[in-house]
């Protein structure tokens, strides 16, 4: 059963729109079994949501993405969890990771402009109790996101002409 759960997770990770019917065919299981396993994993919060990868650069919607390195003072009895919760509850925050190395957390945020991102950092994030320092890096171009290539190079399909 655990093996089937892992296979389902991998299928959904590659294509969250894949139907239970299609998964059942691929895995050689009954559709109802697949639906029950997915439902169980949603209840257990193994499956936390279904996302679509969008190449926003191909739309008219202007967005700026920033990666912010954050140094934090862990709180007694709660470690990093309490401050992480305060950070991830901001609407601007798209991802938050606890890290090893030279800083404690990586925060990904989105805004309409670099100024908007800078204001988030200076007004909301940096002054937060327990934050020692921040270092902001702006994403200039995304090539691949969550395993999905955002742009594929077009093959040169011209015929070779020799003289």
PDB file of C-alpha atoms in Angstrom:
ATOM      1  CA  UNK A   1       0.000   0.000   0.000  1.00  0.00           C
ATOM      2  CA  UNK A   2       2.813   2.447   0.880  1.00  0.00           C
ATOM      3  CA  UNK A   3       4.383   1.780  -2.524  1.00  0.00           C
ATOM      4  CA  UNK A   4       1.081   2.681  -4.231  1.00  0.00           C
ATOM      5  CA  UNK A   5       0.853   5.886  -2.186  1.00  0.00           C
ATOM      6  CA  UNK A   6       4.348   6.934  -3.303  1.00  0.00           C
ATOM      7  CA  UNK A   7       3.490   6.164  -6.944  1.00  0.00           C
ATOM      8  CA  UNK A   8       0.312   8.273  -6.677  1.00  0.00           C
ATOM      9  CA  UNK A   9       2.270  11.147  -5.145  1.00  0.00           C
ATOM     10  CA  UNK A  10       4.805  11.048  -7.967  1.00  0.00           C
ATOM     11  CA  UNK A  11       2.048  11.044 -10.591  1.00  0.00           C
ATOM     12  CA  UNK A  12       0.324  14.016  -8.923  1.00  0.00           C
ATOM     13  CA  UNK A  13       3.607  15.859  -8.502  1.00  0.00           C
ATOM     14  CA  UNK A  14       4.170  15.633 -12.263  1.00  0.00           C
ATOM     15  CA  UNK A  15       0.551  16.384 -13.199  1.00  0.00           C
ATOM     16  CA  UNK A  16      -1.885  17.522 -10.520  1.00  0.00           C
ATOM     17  CA  UNK A  17      -4.707  17.378 -13.075  1.00  0.00           C
ATOM     18  CA  UNK A  18      -4.313  13.625 -13.639  1.00  0.00           C
ATOM     19  CA  UNK A  19      -7.591  11.879 -12.943  1.00  0.00           C
ATOM     20  CA  UNK A  20      -8.010   9.003 -10.504  1.00  0.00           C
ATOM     21  CA  UNK A  21      -9.226   6.974 -13.486  1.00  0.00           C
ATOM     22  CA  UNK A  22      -5.973   7.530 -15.393  1.00  0.00           C
ATOM     23  CA  UNK A  23      -3.905   6.751 -12.291  1.00  0.00           C
ATOM     24  CA  UNK A  24      -5.865   3.538 -11.786  1.00  0.00           C
ATOM     25  CA  UNK A  25      -5.023   2.426 -15.327  1.00  0.00           C
ATOM     26  CA  UNK A  26      -1.339   3.284 -14.933  1.00  0.00           C
ATOM     27  CA  UNK A  27      -1.046   1.600 -11.533  1.00  0.00           C
ATOM     28  CA  UNK A  28      -3.317  -1.367 -12.258  1.00  0.00           C
ATOM     29  CA  UNK A  29      -5.676  -0.531  -9.380  1.00  0.00           C
ATOM     30  CA  UNK A  30      -9.390   0.162  -9.053  1.00  0.00           C
ATOM     31  CA  UNK A  31     -10.368   3.833  -9.440  1.00  0.00           C
ATOM     32  CA  UNK A  32     -12.183   3.741  -6.065  1.00  0.00           C
ATOM     33  CA  UNK A  33      -8.981   2.522  -4.354  1.00  0.00           C
ATOM     34  CA  UNK A  34      -7.017   5.417  -5.869  1.00  0.00           C
ATOM     35  CA  UNK A  35      -9.678   7.946  -4.790  1.00  0.00           C
ATOM     36  CA  UNK A  36      -9.663   6.566  -1.235  1.00  0.00           C
ATOM     37  CA  UNK A  37      -5.867   6.680  -1.009  1.00  0.00           C
ATOM     38  CA  UNK A  38      -5.810  10.283  -2.277  1.00  0.00           C
ATOM     39  CA  UNK A  39      -8.541  11.264   0.177  1.00  0.00           C
ATOM     40  CA  UNK A  40      -6.623   9.638   3.050  1.00  0.00           C
ATOM     41  CA  UNK A  41      -3.422  11.467   2.078  1.00  0.00           C
ATOM     42  CA  UNK A  42      -5.329  14.783   1.946  1.00  0.00           C
ATOM     43  CA  UNK A  43      -6.720  14.111   5.444  1.00  0.00           C
ATOM     44  CA  UNK A  44      -3.219  13.246   6.724  1.00  0.00           C
ATOM     45  CA  UNK A  45      -1.904  16.470   5.125  1.00  0.00           C
ATOM     46  CA  UNK A  46       0.563  14.531   2.993  1.00  0.00           C
ATOM     47  CA  UNK A  47      -1.147  16.185   0.020  1.00  0.00           C
ATOM     48  CA  UNK A  48      -1.405  19.835   1.076  1.00  0.00           C
ATOM     49  CA  UNK A  49      -2.731  21.383  -2.133  1.00  0.00           C
ATOM     50  CA  UNK A  50      -2.715  21.310  -5.914  1.00  0.00           C
ATOM     51  CA  UNK A  51      -0.793  23.990  -7.807  1.00  0.00           C
ATOM     52  CA  UNK A  52      -0.407  25.131 -11.357  1.00  0.00           C
ATOM     53  CA  UNK A  53       2.976  26.350 -12.593  1.00  0.00           C
ATOM     54  CA  UNK A  54       2.509  29.581 -14.526  1.00  0.00           C
ATOM     55  CA  UNK A  55       5.102  31.463 -16.546  1.00  0.00           C
ATOM     56  CA  UNK A  56       4.045  34.959 -15.475  1.00  0.00           C
ATOM     57  CA  UNK A  57       6.613  36.487 -17.832  1.00  0.00           C
ATOM     58  CA  UNK A  58       4.328  35.548 -20.720  1.00  0.00           C
ATOM     59  CA  UNK A  59       1.403  37.515 -19.264  1.00  0.00           C
ATOM     60  CA  UNK A  60       0.716  41.229 -18.863  1.00  0.00           C
ATOM     61  CA  UNK A  61       0.760  40.836 -15.063  1.00  0.00           C
ATOM     62  CA  UNK A  62       3.931  42.461 -13.745  1.00  0.00           C
ATOM     63  CA  UNK A  63       5.487  40.583 -10.809  1.00  0.00           C
ATOM     64  CA  UNK A  64       8.746  40.713  -8.937  1.00  0.00           C
ATOM     65  CA  UNK A  65       9.986  37.673  -7.034  1.00  0.00           C
ATOM     66  CA  UNK A  66      12.548  37.964  -4.291  1.00  0.00           C
ATOM     67  CA  UNK A  67      14.456  35.460  -2.190  1.00  0.00           C
ATOM     68  CA  UNK A  68      15.217  36.785   1.275  1.00  0.00           C
ATOM     69  CA  UNK A  69      17.816  35.201   3.531  1.00  0.00           C
ATOM     70  CA  UNK A  70      16.797  35.685   7.161  1.00  0.00           C
ATOM     71  CA  UNK A  71      18.810  35.239  10.362  1.00  0.00           C
ATOM     72  CA  UNK A  72      16.572  34.506  13.337  1.00  0.00           C
ATOM     73  CA  UNK A  73      16.826  34.095  17.103  1.00  0.00           C
ATOM     74  CA  UNK A  74      15.033  30.794  17.868  1.00  0.00           C
ATOM     75  CA  UNK A  75      12.450  31.104  20.632  1.00  0.00           C
ATOM     76  CA  UNK A  76      12.701  29.072  23.827  1.00  0.00           C
ATOM     77  CA  UNK A  77      10.541  25.967  23.656  1.00  0.00           C
ATOM     78  CA  UNK A  78       9.365  26.665  20.119  1.00  0.00           C
ATOM     79  CA  UNK A  79      12.532  26.921  18.088  1.00  0.00           C
ATOM     80  CA  UNK A  80      11.858  28.485  14.704  1.00  0.00           C
ATOM     81  CA  UNK A  81       8.209  27.420  14.345  1.00  0.00           C
ATOM     82  CA  UNK A  82       6.533  30.437  15.949  1.00  0.00           C
ATOM     83  CA  UNK A  83       8.462  33.018  13.933  1.00  0.00           C
ATOM     84  CA  UNK A  84       7.983  30.917  10.772  1.00  0.00           C
ATOM     85  CA  UNK A  85       4.238  31.002  11.339  1.00  0.00           C
ATOM     86  CA  UNK A  86       4.274  34.782  11.688  1.00  0.00           C
ATOM     87  CA  UNK A  87       6.237  35.057   8.436  1.00  0.00           C
ATOM     88  CA  UNK A  88       4.237  32.588   6.311  1.00  0.00           C
ATOM     89  CA  UNK A  89       0.934  34.223   7.233  1.00  0.00           C
ATOM     90  CA  UNK A  90       1.823  37.304   5.172  1.00  0.00           C
ATOM     91  CA  UNK A  91       0.048  37.280   1.812  1.00  0.00           C
ATOM     92  CA  UNK A  92       3.250  38.292  -0.012  1.00  0.00           C
ATOM     93  CA  UNK A  93       5.096  35.155   1.155  1.00  0.00           C
ATOM     94  CA  UNK A  94       4.893  32.351  -1.405  1.00  0.00           C
ATOM     95  CA  UNK A  95       7.380  29.924   0.188  1.00  0.00           C
ATOM     96  CA  UNK A  96       9.318  29.656   3.440  1.00  0.00           C
ATOM     97  CA  UNK A  97      12.095  27.188   4.290  1.00  0.00           C
ATOM     98  CA  UNK A  98      14.191  26.508   7.382  1.00  0.00           C
ATOM     99  CA  UNK A  99      17.787  26.250   6.220  1.00  0.00           C
ATOM    100  CA  UNK A 100      21.180  25.059   7.352  1.00  0.00           C
ATOM    101  CA  UNK A 101      24.269  27.173   6.748  1.00  0.00           C
ATOM    102  CA  UNK A 102      24.897  30.890   7.031  1.00  0.00           C
ATOM    103  CA  UNK A 103      21.275  31.937   7.580  1.00  0.00           C
ATOM    104  CA  UNK A 104      18.226  30.329   9.157  1.00  0.00           C
ATOM    105  CA  UNK A 105      15.321  30.838   6.762  1.00  0.00           C
ATOM    106  CA  UNK A 106      14.708  31.487   3.097  1.00  0.00           C
ATOM    107  CA  UNK A 107      11.585  33.487   2.327  1.00  0.00           C
ATOM    108  CA  UNK A 108      10.232  33.810  -1.219  1.00  0.00           C
ATOM    109  CA  UNK A 109       7.897  36.736  -1.770  1.00  0.00           C
ATOM    110  CA  UNK A 110       6.118  38.314  -4.721  1.00  0.00           C
ATOM    111  CA  UNK A 111       5.219  41.934  -5.287  1.00  0.00           C
ATOM    112  CA  UNK A 112       4.257  44.180  -8.171  1.00  0.00           C
ATOM    113  CA  UNK A 113       7.485  46.204  -8.024  1.00  0.00           C
ATOM    114  CA  UNK A 114      10.930  46.089  -6.431  1.00  0.00           C
ATOM    115  CA  UNK A 115       9.835  48.990  -4.247  1.00  0.00           C
ATOM    116  CA  UNK A 116       6.859  46.986  -2.974  1.00  0.00           C
ATOM    117  CA  UNK A 117       9.171  44.085  -2.088  1.00  0.00           C
ATOM    118  CA  UNK A 118      11.609  46.457  -0.377  1.00  0.00           C
ATOM    119  CA  UNK A 119       8.770  47.978   1.648  1.00  0.00           C
ATOM    120  CA  UNK A 120       7.617  44.517   2.752  1.00  0.00           C
ATOM    121  CA  UNK A 121      11.120  43.711   3.969  1.00  0.00           C
ATOM    122  CA  UNK A 122      11.699  47.069   5.684  1.00  0.00           C
ATOM    123  CA  UNK A 123       8.241  47.509   7.219  1.00  0.00           C
ATOM    124  CA  UNK A 124       7.062  43.986   7.993  1.00  0.00           C
ATOM    125  CA  UNK A 125       9.862  41.425   7.942  1.00  0.00           C
ATOM    126  CA  UNK A 126      13.042  43.107   9.227  1.00  0.00           C
ATOM    127  CA  UNK A 127      11.427  44.822  12.251  1.00  0.00           C
ATOM    128  CA  UNK A 128       9.759  41.595  13.407  1.00  0.00           C
ATOM    129  CA  UNK A 129      10.805  40.464  16.876  1.00  0.00           C
ATOM    130  CA  UNK A 130      13.393  37.695  16.636  1.00  0.00           C
ATOM    131  CA  UNK A 131      14.721  38.737  13.201  1.00  0.00           C
ATOM    132  CA  UNK A 132      18.433  39.550  13.365  1.00  0.00           C
ATOM    133  CA  UNK A 133      19.085  40.389   9.713  1.00  0.00           C
ATOM    134  CA  UNK A 134      17.808  40.005   6.170  1.00  0.00           C
ATOM    135  CA  UNK A 135      19.459  39.874   2.761  1.00  0.00           C
ATOM    136  CA  UNK A 136      17.234  40.325  -0.293  1.00  0.00           C
ATOM    137  CA  UNK A 137      17.954  38.889  -3.741  1.00  0.00           C
ATOM    138  CA  UNK A 138      15.708  39.649  -6.720  1.00  0.00           C
ATOM    139  CA  UNK A 139      14.910  36.914  -9.234  1.00  0.00           C
ATOM    140  CA  UNK A 140      15.759  38.179 -12.710  1.00  0.00           C
ATOM    141  CA  UNK A 141      14.443  35.256 -14.760  1.00  0.00           C
ATOM    142  CA  UNK A 142      12.920  31.883 -13.984  1.00  0.00           C
ATOM    143  CA  UNK A 143      13.993  28.947 -16.123  1.00  0.00           C
ATOM    144  CA  UNK A 144      12.495  26.091 -14.120  1.00  0.00           C
ATOM    145  CA  UNK A 145      10.023  26.054 -11.251  1.00  0.00           C
ATOM    146  CA  UNK A 146       8.920  23.111  -9.132  1.00  0.00           C
ATOM    147  CA  UNK A 147      10.345  20.710 -11.690  1.00  0.00           C
ATOM    148  CA  UNK A 148       8.707  22.358 -14.698  1.00  0.00           C
ATOM    149  CA  UNK A 149      10.763  24.029 -17.425  1.00  0.00           C
ATOM    150  CA  UNK A 150       9.224  27.408 -18.141  1.00  0.00           C
ATOM    151  CA  UNK A 151      10.762  27.824 -21.575  1.00  0.00           C
ATOM    152  CA  UNK A 152      11.999  25.191 -23.961  1.00  0.00           C
ATOM    153  CA  UNK A 153      14.565  26.024 -26.585  1.00  0.00           C
ATOM    154  CA  UNK A 154      13.110  25.565 -30.016  1.00  0.00           C
ATOM    155  CA  UNK A 155      14.939  23.056 -32.160  1.00  0.00           C
ATOM    156  CA  UNK A 156      16.344  24.389 -35.377  1.00  0.00           C
ATOM    157  CA  UNK A 157      14.316  22.425 -37.911  1.00  0.00           C
ATOM    158  CA  UNK A 158      15.852  23.968 -41.008  1.00  0.00           C
ATOM    159  CA  UNK A 159      17.326  21.589 -43.499  1.00  0.00           C
ATOM    160  CA  UNK A 160      21.080  21.588 -43.853  1.00  0.00           C
ATOM    161  CA  UNK A 161      22.130  22.742 -47.318  1.00  0.00           C
ATOM    162  CA  UNK A 162      25.518  21.699 -48.648  1.00  0.00           C
ATOM    163  CA  UNK A 163      27.157  22.822 -51.828  1.00  0.00           C
TER     164      UNK A 163
END
